[in-house]
Amino acid sequence: MIEVVNYTTRFRYLIQNSGSLLIGYLTAGFLAFIVSEAQPGVALIVVFGVVLGGAAYIGGTVTHRLTGDLPVFGVASVGGIVLVGLTIIVGGLTVLRAIGPLVAVSVVGVCFGSVMAWIVRNVPT
């Protein structure tokens, strides 16, 4: 894939091109992880995080457009903040333990592919 994206001999550009490849690997891996239901609790946490993040983004965008850059202050209880924090920490650790190998293999594979492509393109012939 690195060979197809853009032919360059510069290492910096090879790494940048590999970044798009990494995004594709991780997206496909996350979708396969969720669809396979190998660990339903972890998949539920991932889906919940994506929905919560999407809702926060949409809410922020709507608020930004409605208020015209005026700051908006929200009120929350300390217990609610602690509960959200604990959920993020515990859920995040669970997700990292389950999906960590996928991320590690993808990152190492893409970096190795970039280095090998750079070596092949810069070897004197």
PDB file of C-alpha atoms in Angstrom:
ATOM      1  CA  MET A   1       0.000   0.000   0.000  1.00  0.00           C
ATOM      2  CA  ILE A   2       2.865   2.374   0.764  1.00  0.00           C
ATOM      3  CA  GLU A   3       4.120   1.723  -2.767  1.00  0.00           C
ATOM      4  CA  VAL A   4       0.765   2.780  -4.238  1.00  0.00           C
ATOM      5  CA  VAL A   5      -0.013   5.856  -2.104  1.00  0.00           C
ATOM      6  CA  ASN A   6       2.778   8.118  -3.323  1.00  0.00           C
ATOM      7  CA  TYR A   7       6.223   7.286  -4.606  1.00  0.00           C
ATOM      8  CA  THR A   8       8.808   9.213  -2.632  1.00  0.00           C
ATOM      9  CA  THR A   9      12.261   8.536  -1.278  1.00  0.00           C
ATOM     10  CA  ARG A  10      11.959  10.960   1.640  1.00  0.00           C
ATOM     11  CA  PHE A  11      11.507   9.219   4.956  1.00  0.00           C
ATOM     12  CA  ARG A  12       9.292  11.973   6.365  1.00  0.00           C
ATOM     13  CA  TYR A  13       6.790  11.604   3.524  1.00  0.00           C
ATOM     14  CA  LEU A  14       6.859   7.824   3.783  1.00  0.00           C
ATOM     15  CA  ILE A  15       5.853   8.106   7.446  1.00  0.00           C
ATOM     16  CA  GLN A  16       3.078  10.578   6.563  1.00  0.00           C
ATOM     17  CA  ASN A  17       1.770   8.278   3.834  1.00  0.00           C
ATOM     18  CA  SER A  18       1.886   5.383   6.262  1.00  0.00           C
ATOM     19  CA  GLY A  19      -0.278   7.366   8.679  1.00  0.00           C
ATOM     20  CA  SER A  20      -3.225   7.100   6.325  1.00  0.00           C
ATOM     21  CA  LEU A  21      -2.603   3.385   6.068  1.00  0.00           C
ATOM     22  CA  LEU A  22      -2.551   3.117   9.865  1.00  0.00           C
ATOM     23  CA  ILE A  23      -5.901   4.919  10.118  1.00  0.00           C
ATOM     24  CA  GLY A  24      -7.390   2.359   7.736  1.00  0.00           C
ATOM     25  CA  TYR A  25      -5.915  -0.586   9.657  1.00  0.00           C
ATOM     26  CA  LEU A  26      -7.176   0.691  12.997  1.00  0.00           C
ATOM     27  CA  THR A  27     -10.635   1.552  11.672  1.00  0.00           C
ATOM     28  CA  ALA A  28     -11.043  -1.892  10.129  1.00  0.00           C
ATOM     29  CA  GLY A  29      -9.705  -3.517  13.289  1.00  0.00           C
ATOM     30  CA  PHE A  30     -12.054  -1.592  15.594  1.00  0.00           C
ATOM     31  CA  LEU A  31     -15.047  -2.384  13.398  1.00  0.00           C
ATOM     32  CA  ALA A  32     -14.098  -6.067  13.277  1.00  0.00           C
ATOM     33  CA  PHE A  33     -13.646  -6.051  17.054  1.00  0.00           C
ATOM     34  CA  ILE A  34     -17.098  -4.579  17.611  1.00  0.00           C
ATOM     35  CA  VAL A  35     -18.880  -6.732  14.999  1.00  0.00           C
ATOM     36  CA  SER A  36     -17.245  -9.995  16.120  1.00  0.00           C
ATOM     37  CA  GLU A  37     -18.609  -9.637  19.657  1.00  0.00           C
ATOM     38  CA  ALA A  38     -15.550 -11.478  20.989  1.00  0.00           C
ATOM     39  CA  GLN A  39     -15.729  -9.363  24.136  1.00  0.00           C
ATOM     40  CA  PRO A  40     -19.213  -7.819  24.241  1.00  0.00           C
ATOM     41  CA  GLY A  41     -18.546  -5.712  27.342  1.00  0.00           C
ATOM     42  CA  VAL A  42     -15.516  -4.062  25.811  1.00  0.00           C
ATOM     43  CA  ALA A  43     -17.265  -3.553  22.482  1.00  0.00           C
ATOM     44  CA  LEU A  44     -20.141  -1.897  24.358  1.00  0.00           C
ATOM     45  CA  ILE A  45     -17.684   0.458  26.074  1.00  0.00           C
ATOM     46  CA  VAL A  46     -16.148   1.382  22.697  1.00  0.00           C
ATOM     47  CA  VAL A  47     -19.563   2.020  21.125  1.00  0.00           C
ATOM     48  CA  PHE A  48     -20.651   4.026  24.172  1.00  0.00           C
ATOM     49  CA  GLY A  49     -17.464   6.131  23.959  1.00  0.00           C
ATOM     50  CA  VAL A  50     -17.969   6.810  20.250  1.00  0.00           C
ATOM     51  CA  VAL A  51     -21.618   7.776  20.800  1.00  0.00           C
ATOM     52  CA  LEU A  52     -20.715   9.973  23.773  1.00  0.00           C
ATOM     53  CA  GLY A  53     -17.889  11.660  21.836  1.00  0.00           C
ATOM     54  CA  GLY A  54     -20.148  12.209  18.831  1.00  0.00           C
ATOM     55  CA  ALA A  55     -22.860  13.664  21.033  1.00  0.00           C
ATOM     56  CA  ALA A  56     -20.371  16.022  22.693  1.00  0.00           C
ATOM     57  CA  TYR A  57     -19.073  17.140  19.281  1.00  0.00           C
ATOM     58  CA  ILE A  58     -22.559  17.731  17.879  1.00  0.00           C
ATOM     59  CA  GLY A  59     -23.673  19.513  21.049  1.00  0.00           C
ATOM     60  CA  GLY A  60     -20.586  21.721  21.005  1.00  0.00           C
ATOM     61  CA  THR A  61     -21.093  22.568  17.336  1.00  0.00           C
ATOM     62  CA  VAL A  62     -24.771  23.403  17.818  1.00  0.00           C
ATOM     63  CA  THR A  63     -24.036  25.504  20.910  1.00  0.00           C
ATOM     64  CA  HIS A  64     -21.230  27.310  19.096  1.00  0.00           C
ATOM     65  CA  ARG A  65     -23.523  28.201  16.181  1.00  0.00           C
ATOM     66  CA  LEU A  66     -26.467  29.227  18.357  1.00  0.00           C
ATOM     67  CA  THR A  67     -24.516  31.415  20.766  1.00  0.00           C
ATOM     68  CA  GLY A  68     -22.123  33.015  18.276  1.00  0.00           C
ATOM     69  CA  ASP A  69     -18.887  32.366  20.211  1.00  0.00           C
ATOM     70  CA  LEU A  70     -20.320  33.315  23.610  1.00  0.00           C
ATOM     71  CA  PRO A  71     -18.931  31.133  26.397  1.00  0.00           C
ATOM     72  CA  VAL A  72     -21.445  28.660  27.815  1.00  0.00           C
ATOM     73  CA  PHE A  73     -21.137  27.559  31.423  1.00  0.00           C
ATOM     74  CA  GLY A  74     -22.466  24.221  32.585  1.00  0.00           C
ATOM     75  CA  VAL A  75     -23.271  23.073  36.097  1.00  0.00           C
ATOM     76  CA  ALA A  76     -22.395  19.575  37.264  1.00  0.00           C
ATOM     77  CA  SER A  77     -22.143  17.855  40.609  1.00  0.00           C
ATOM     78  CA  VAL A  78     -18.838  16.617  41.986  1.00  0.00           C
ATOM     79  CA  GLY A  79     -20.284  13.101  42.175  1.00  0.00           C
ATOM     80  CA  GLY A  80     -21.215  13.192  38.490  1.00  0.00           C
ATOM     81  CA  ILE A  81     -17.738  14.341  37.516  1.00  0.00           C
ATOM     82  CA  VAL A  82     -16.130  11.614  39.641  1.00  0.00           C
ATOM     83  CA  LEU A  83     -18.461   8.987  38.156  1.00  0.00           C
ATOM     84  CA  VAL A  84     -17.640  10.029  34.594  1.00  0.00           C
ATOM     85  CA  GLY A  85     -13.917  10.075  35.434  1.00  0.00           C
ATOM     86  CA  LEU A  86     -13.972   6.605  36.974  1.00  0.00           C
ATOM     87  CA  THR A  87     -15.973   5.260  34.057  1.00  0.00           C
ATOM     88  CA  ILE A  88     -13.436   6.660  31.606  1.00  0.00           C
ATOM     89  CA  ILE A  89     -10.464   5.292  33.563  1.00  0.00           C
ATOM     90  CA  VAL A  90     -11.863   1.805  34.187  1.00  0.00           C
ATOM     91  CA  GLY A  91     -13.438   1.549  30.738  1.00  0.00           C
ATOM     92  CA  GLY A  92     -10.302   2.898  29.088  1.00  0.00           C
ATOM     93  CA  LEU A  93      -8.048   0.390  30.821  1.00  0.00           C
ATOM     94  CA  THR A  94     -10.370  -2.445  29.843  1.00  0.00           C
ATOM     95  CA  VAL A  95     -10.454  -1.313  26.228  1.00  0.00           C
ATOM     96  CA  LEU A  96      -6.670  -0.865  26.122  1.00  0.00           C
ATOM     97  CA  ARG A  97      -6.122  -4.389  27.449  1.00  0.00           C
ATOM     98  CA  ALA A  98      -8.462  -5.809  24.819  1.00  0.00           C
ATOM     99  CA  ILE A  99      -7.497  -3.665  21.824  1.00  0.00           C
ATOM    100  CA  GLY A 100      -3.875  -2.935  22.766  1.00  0.00           C
ATOM    101  CA  PRO A 101      -2.403  -5.795  20.726  1.00  0.00           C
ATOM    102  CA  LEU A 102      -4.313  -4.645  17.627  1.00  0.00           C
ATOM    103  CA  VAL A 103      -2.942  -1.119  17.988  1.00  0.00           C
ATOM    104  CA  ALA A 104       0.595  -2.349  18.723  1.00  0.00           C
ATOM    105  CA  VAL A 105       0.720  -4.718  15.743  1.00  0.00           C
ATOM    106  CA  SER A 106      -0.738  -2.071  13.418  1.00  0.00           C
ATOM    107  CA  VAL A 107       1.707   0.643  14.495  1.00  0.00           C
ATOM    108  CA  VAL A 108       4.746  -1.640  14.384  1.00  0.00           C
ATOM    109  CA  GLY A 109       3.693  -3.085  11.023  1.00  0.00           C
ATOM    110  CA  VAL A 110       3.182   0.317   9.421  1.00  0.00           C
ATOM    111  CA  CYS A 111       6.475   1.665  10.813  1.00  0.00           C
ATOM    112  CA  PHE A 112       8.335  -1.442   9.652  1.00  0.00           C
ATOM    113  CA  GLY A 113       6.764  -1.130   6.211  1.00  0.00           C
ATOM    114  CA  SER A 114       7.824   2.521   5.995  1.00  0.00           C
ATOM    115  CA  VAL A 115      11.395   1.729   6.978  1.00  0.00           C
ATOM    116  CA  MET A 116      11.583  -1.155   4.513  1.00  0.00           C
ATOM    117  CA  ALA A 117      10.146   0.998   1.706  1.00  0.00           C
ATOM    118  CA  TRP A 118      12.694   3.712   2.473  1.00  0.00           C
ATOM    119  CA  ILE A 119      15.533   1.187   2.438  1.00  0.00           C
ATOM    120  CA  VAL A 120      14.377  -0.317  -0.862  1.00  0.00           C
ATOM    121  CA  ARG A 121      13.986   3.080  -2.501  1.00  0.00           C
ATOM    122  CA  ASN A 122      17.334   4.435  -1.312  1.00  0.00           C
ATOM    123  CA  VAL A 123      19.592   1.438  -1.940  1.00  0.00           C
ATOM    124  CA  PRO A 124      22.145   2.303  -4.598  1.00  0.00           C
ATOM    125  CA  THR A 125      21.664   0.263  -7.754  1.00  0.00           C
TER     126      THR A 125
END
